[in-house]
GROMACS .gro file of C-alpha atoms in nm:
model
  255
    1MET     CA    1   1.437   1.851  -0.111
    2ASP     CA    2   1.379   1.967  -0.469
    3LEU     CA    3   1.118   1.757  -0.651
    4ASN     CA    4   1.279   1.804  -0.991
    5THR     CA    5   1.039   1.568  -1.167
    6VAL     CA    6   0.742   1.799  -1.103
    7THR     CA    7   0.635   1.981  -1.418
    8GLU     CA    8   0.306   2.137  -1.310
    9VAL     CA    9   0.121   2.263  -1.002
   10ILE     CA   10  -0.260   2.265  -1.009
   11SER     CA   11  -0.401   2.531  -0.776
   12PRO     CA   12  -0.664   2.512  -0.647
   13ALA     CA   13  -0.716   2.140  -0.690
   14ALA     CA   14  -1.019   1.917  -0.640
   15PRO     CA   15  -1.063   1.537  -0.630
   16GLY     CA   16  -1.157   1.518  -0.998
   17ALA     CA   17  -0.819   1.661  -1.099
   18TRP     CA   18  -0.620   1.361  -0.982
   19ARG     CA   19  -0.431   1.134  -1.225
   20PRO     CA   20  -0.142   0.886  -1.186
   21GLY     CA   21   0.181   1.067  -1.102
   22ASP     CA   22   0.003   1.332  -0.892
   23ALA     CA   23   0.054   1.413  -0.525
   24TRP     CA   24  -0.172   1.614  -0.298
   25LEU     CA   25   0.004   1.918  -0.154
   26GLY     CA   26  -0.083   2.049   0.193
   27GLY     CA   27   0.196   2.216   0.388
   28GLY     CA   28   0.462   2.021   0.200
   29THR     CA   29   0.694   1.972   0.498
   30ALA     CA   30   0.663   1.594   0.461
   31LEU     CA   31   0.618   1.586   0.084
   32PHE     CA   32   0.942   1.776   0.025
   33GLY     CA   33   1.127   1.580   0.292
   34GLU     CA   34   1.257   1.306   0.063
   35PRO     CA   35   1.295   1.228  -0.309
   36ARG     CA   36   0.974   1.132  -0.489
   37PRO     CA   37   1.078   1.053  -0.847
   38HIS     CA   38   0.733   0.925  -0.942
   39VAL     CA   39   0.561   1.260  -0.880
   40ARG     CA   40   0.488   1.467  -1.191
   41ARG     CA   41   0.223   1.711  -1.069
   42LEU     CA   42   0.131   1.871  -0.738
   43LEU     CA   43  -0.236   1.927  -0.655
   44ASP     CA   44  -0.251   2.224  -0.419
   45LEU     CA   45  -0.509   2.188  -0.142
   46THR     CA   46  -0.405   2.498   0.051
   47THR     CA   47  -0.610   2.718  -0.183
   48ALA     CA   48  -0.923   2.501  -0.160
   49GLY     CA   49  -1.077   2.744   0.088
   50TRP     CA   50  -1.156   2.491   0.359
   51PRO     CA   51  -1.222   2.653   0.701
   52ALA     CA   52  -0.937   2.551   0.930
   53ILE     CA   53  -1.162   2.467   1.227
   54GLU     CA   54  -1.539   2.440   1.247
   55LEU     CA   55  -1.715   2.424   1.585
   56ARG     CA   56  -2.045   2.235   1.557
   57ASP     CA   57  -2.362   2.305   1.755
   58ASP     CA   58  -2.339   1.963   1.920
   59GLY     CA   59  -1.996   2.044   2.061
   60SER     CA   60  -1.799   1.841   1.809
   61VAL     CA   61  -1.511   1.991   1.611
   62ASP     CA   62  -1.406   1.947   1.248
   63VAL     CA   63  -1.042   2.022   1.170
   64ALA     CA   64  -0.955   2.063   0.801
   65ALA     CA   65  -0.663   1.860   0.672
   66THR     CA   66  -0.508   2.192   0.564
   67CYS     CA   67  -0.527   2.340   0.915
   68THR     CA   68  -0.175   2.429   1.025
   69VAL     CA   69  -0.026   2.336   1.359
   70ALA     CA   70  -0.016   2.706   1.447
   71GLU     CA   71  -0.389   2.745   1.374
   72LEU     CA   72  -0.476   2.434   1.573
   73ASN     CA   73  -0.279   2.555   1.873
   74GLU     CA   74  -0.427   2.904   1.853
   75ARG     CA   75  -0.790   2.790   1.824
   76LEU     CA   76  -0.790   2.477   2.041
   77GLY     CA   77  -0.480   2.520   2.253
   78ARG     CA   78  -0.699   2.594   2.555
   79HIS     CA   79  -0.730   2.216   2.576
   80THR     CA   80  -0.408   2.100   2.739
   81ILE     CA   81  -0.378   1.782   2.533
   82VAL     CA   82  -0.399   1.979   2.207
   83ARG     CA   83  -0.127   2.216   2.323
   84GLN     CA   84   0.092   1.927   2.437
   85CYS     CA   85   0.063   1.745   2.105
   86CYS     CA   86   0.137   2.062   1.909
   87HIS     CA   87   0.451   2.119   2.114
   88ALA     CA   88   0.554   1.755   2.063
   89PHE     CA   89   0.669   1.861   1.715
   90LEU     CA   90   0.956   2.052   1.880
   91ALA     CA   91   0.948   2.260   1.562
   92SER     CA   92   1.024   2.622   1.485
   93PHE     CA   93   0.750   2.877   1.418
   94LYS     CA   94   0.825   2.836   1.048
   95ILE     CA   95   0.721   2.469   1.057
   96TRP     CA   96   0.421   2.546   1.282
   97ASN     CA   97   0.289   2.793   1.026
   98VAL     CA   98   0.328   2.558   0.728
   99ALA     CA   99   0.291   2.197   0.849
  100THR     CA  100  -0.069   2.075   0.841
  101VAL     CA  101  -0.268   1.842   1.063
  102GLY     CA  102  -0.370   1.628   0.766
  103GLY     CA  103  -0.016   1.613   0.632
  104ASN     CA  104   0.110   1.478   0.963
  105LEU     CA  105  -0.153   1.204   0.955
  106CYS     CA  106  -0.086   1.111   0.592
  107ALA     CA  107   0.291   1.099   0.641
  108ALA     CA  108   0.215   0.825   0.896
  109LEU     CA  109   0.543   0.857   1.081
  110PRO     CA  110   0.535   0.679   1.419
  111ALA     CA  111   0.624   1.003   1.598
  112GLY     CA  112   0.346   1.205   1.432
  113PRO     CA  113   0.177   1.390   1.724
  114MET     CA  114  -0.137   1.470   1.524
  115ILE     CA  115  -0.183   1.094   1.488
  116SER     CA  116  -0.149   1.061   1.866
  117LEU     CA  117  -0.403   1.338   1.926
  118SER     CA  118  -0.661   1.211   1.676
  119VAL     CA  119  -0.643   0.849   1.785
  120ALA     CA  120  -0.644   0.919   2.160
  121LEU     CA  121  -0.949   1.148   2.137
  122GLY     CA  122  -1.154   0.904   1.931
  123ALA     CA  123  -1.158   1.112   1.613
  124SER     CA  124  -1.260   0.995   1.268
  125VAL     CA  125  -1.127   1.110   0.931
  126LEU     CA  126  -1.318   1.198   0.615
  127LEU     CA  127  -1.160   1.066   0.295
  128ILE     CA  128  -1.254   1.173  -0.058
  129GLY     CA  129  -1.174   0.960  -0.362
  130PRO     CA  130  -1.075   1.086  -0.709
  131ASP     CA  131  -1.438   1.038  -0.822
  132GLY     CA  132  -1.568   1.250  -0.534
  133GLY     CA  133  -1.692   0.953  -0.331
  134GLU     CA  134  -1.657   0.990   0.046
  135ARG     CA  135  -1.589   0.748   0.326
  136ARG     CA  136  -1.521   0.795   0.695
  137VAL     CA  137  -1.284   0.577   0.897
  138PRO     CA  138  -1.176   0.587   1.263
  139ALA     CA  139  -0.848   0.768   1.317
  140ALA     CA  140  -0.731   0.463   1.511
  141GLY     CA  141  -0.743   0.259   1.190
  142PHE     CA  142  -0.610   0.521   0.948
  143VAL     CA  143  -0.237   0.457   0.999
  144THR     CA  144  -0.150   0.095   0.929
  145GLY     CA  145   0.229   0.103   0.967
  146ASP     CA  146   0.542   0.314   0.941
  147GLY     CA  147   0.459   0.540   0.645
  148THR     CA  148   0.145   0.350   0.540
  149THR     CA  149  -0.224   0.435   0.567
  150VAL     CA  150  -0.560   0.312   0.437
  151LEU     CA  151  -0.560   0.582   0.167
  152ARG     CA  152  -0.640   0.442  -0.176
  153GLU     CA  153  -0.484   0.566  -0.498
  154GLY     CA  154  -0.589   0.924  -0.561
  155GLU     CA  155  -0.775   0.953  -0.231
  156LEU     CA  156  -0.726   1.259  -0.008
  157LEU     CA  157  -0.787   1.335   0.358
  158ARG     CA  158  -1.044   1.614   0.383
  159SER     CA  159  -1.092   1.661   0.758
  160ILE     CA  160  -1.066   1.517   1.108
  161HIS     CA  161  -1.381   1.502   1.319
  162PHE     CA  162  -1.352   1.517   1.698
  163PRO     CA  163  -1.671   1.416   1.881
  164ALA     CA  164  -1.813   1.640   2.154
  165SER     CA  165  -1.681   1.401   2.418
  166ALA     CA  166  -1.323   1.426   2.292
  167PHE     CA  167  -1.216   1.710   2.517
  168THR     CA  168  -1.399   1.603   2.831
  169GLY     CA  169  -1.277   1.389   3.119
  170ARG     CA  170  -0.931   1.342   3.260
  171ILE     CA  171  -0.637   1.295   3.025
  172ALA     CA  172  -0.277   1.202   3.103
  173TYR     CA  173   0.014   1.264   2.867
  174ARG     CA  174   0.366   1.123   2.866
  175ARG     CA  175   0.640   1.174   2.609
  176GLY     CA  176   0.999   1.055   2.602
  177SER     CA  177   1.296   1.084   2.368
  178LEU     CA  178   1.668   1.024   2.375
  179HIS     CA  179   1.738   1.396   2.382
  180ARG     CA  180   1.563   1.693   2.535
  181HIS     CA  181   1.475   1.829   2.192
  182GLY     CA  182   1.475   1.498   2.009
  183ARG     CA  183   1.202   1.327   1.810
  184SER     CA  184   0.941   1.147   2.018
  185ALA     CA  185   1.047   0.790   2.089
  186VAL     CA  186   0.743   0.719   2.307
  187LEU     CA  187   0.419   0.918   2.324
  188LEU     CA  188   0.138   0.787   2.543
  189ILE     CA  189  -0.203   0.939   2.610
  190GLY     CA  190  -0.440   0.798   2.870
  191ARG     CA  191  -0.809   0.887   2.901
  192ALA     CA  192  -1.047   0.819   3.188
  193LEU     CA  193  -1.386   0.759   3.025
  194PRO     CA  194  -1.722   0.834   3.193
  195SER     CA  195  -1.774   0.458   3.225
  196GLY     CA  196  -1.472   0.444   3.455
  197GLU     CA  197  -1.260   0.264   3.196
  198VAL     CA  198  -0.910   0.393   3.127
  199THR     CA  199  -0.783   0.372   2.772
  200LEU     CA  200  -0.420   0.404   2.668
  201THR     CA  201  -0.305   0.520   2.324
  202VAL     CA  202   0.049   0.414   2.237
  203THR     CA  203   0.228   0.598   1.957
  204ALA     CA  204   0.584   0.690   1.854
  205ALA     CA  205   0.718   0.373   2.017
  206THR     CA  206   0.529   0.149   1.772
  207ARG     CA  207   0.493   0.133   1.395
  208ARG     CA  208   0.121   0.204   1.420
  209PRO     CA  209  -0.104   0.340   1.696
  210TYR     CA  210  -0.245   0.106   1.959
  211VAL     CA  211  -0.550   0.182   2.173
  212LEU     CA  212  -0.571  -0.046   2.475
  213PRO     CA  213  -0.800  -0.078   2.779
  214LEU     CA  214  -0.562  -0.003   3.064
  215ASP     CA  215  -0.688  -0.204   3.359
  216SER     CA  216  -0.340  -0.340   3.424
  217LEU     CA  217   0.002  -0.330   3.264
  218SER     CA  218  -0.064  -0.673   3.112
  219ALA     CA  219  -0.268  -0.486   2.849
  220LEU     CA  220   0.064  -0.391   2.688
  221ASP     CA  221   0.122  -0.758   2.605
  222ALA     CA  222  -0.115  -0.704   2.312
  223ILE     CA  223   0.162  -0.512   2.133
  224PRO     CA  224   0.390  -0.753   1.943
  225ALA     CA  225   0.755  -0.715   2.041
  226ASP     CA  226   0.857  -0.676   1.677
  227ASP     CA  227   0.619  -0.381   1.631
  228TYR     CA  228   0.835  -0.151   1.843
  229VAL     CA  229   1.032   0.089   1.625
  230ASP     CA  230   1.405   0.038   1.579
  231ASP     CA  231   1.590   0.346   1.454
  232VAL     CA  232   1.841   0.612   1.560
  233HIS     CA  233   1.582   0.764   1.795
  234GLY     CA  234   1.565   0.455   2.014
  235ARG     CA  235   1.598   0.078   2.022
  236PRO     CA  236   1.293  -0.148   2.061
  237LEU     CA  237   1.375  -0.280   2.410
  238TRP     CA  238   1.426   0.073   2.541
  239ARG     CA  239   1.101   0.194   2.382
  240GLN     CA  240   0.918  -0.106   2.524
  241HIS     CA  241   1.059  -0.038   2.871
  242LEU     CA  242   0.970   0.331   2.855
  243THR     CA  243   0.620   0.249   2.732
  244ARG     CA  244   0.561   0.025   3.033
  245HIS     CA  245   0.713   0.282   3.268
  246TYR     CA  246   0.489   0.563   3.142
  247ALA     CA  247   0.184   0.336   3.128
  248ALA     CA  248   0.229   0.259   3.497
  249GLN     CA  249   0.237   0.631   3.574
  250ILE     CA  250  -0.076   0.694   3.366
  251LEU     CA  251  -0.261   0.404   3.528
  252ALA     CA  252  -0.179   0.540   3.874
  253GLU     CA  253  -0.279   0.893   3.774
  254LEU     CA  254  -0.614   0.807   3.617
  255SER     CA  255  -0.733   0.508   3.819
   0.00000   0.00000   0.00000
């Protein structure tokens, strides 16, 4: 999609450069996906020089918002859940090498697999405001609805922090769609925690992510019926049924 209202591209860009009518540019696969007549300038983050992935001494991992799906899969694909979520894009190598982890989170589409990964593994996100002020919020609370997030005007997503415990323990993954190569209609990730508790992250089927303690299938009753997505990729009742079906499998696998 041509953004024919854009008159200038600022590269590299920093938080202090933002003004009304600007849009932060990562990979651009979501930004250029639909008309945005209010956008006048693009602030290019790809030239900011952020390291794609930083491995900390304590075992935690920081993933830059500008890290591409290809880079994430190459560096962390040894973890099965990372590889599975990367492949959930069902995208060509061209998308893999352009689309960014941060862009997928900020687009806030229900089927965003980087949302699923970040929420399920207990990540947090670092946000930077136009004045340079920083705040950190849990990934589970970042996406608030279909296409909406907690981002304030002019704020950008700098990085995603995965704690050292993120890639430990047993993890179960289930994904379903109407077609073999279709967009995710249901994407569930279960984790068996050291405490013995099993948590279930529900995405794609719902307008926002849900993280539930999965001691029984009654935990799914916490999801309002009207929060299941209704679009060409699946009707709410079918998504709800598939969510319960996969949750039962995950509960049996991890209990």
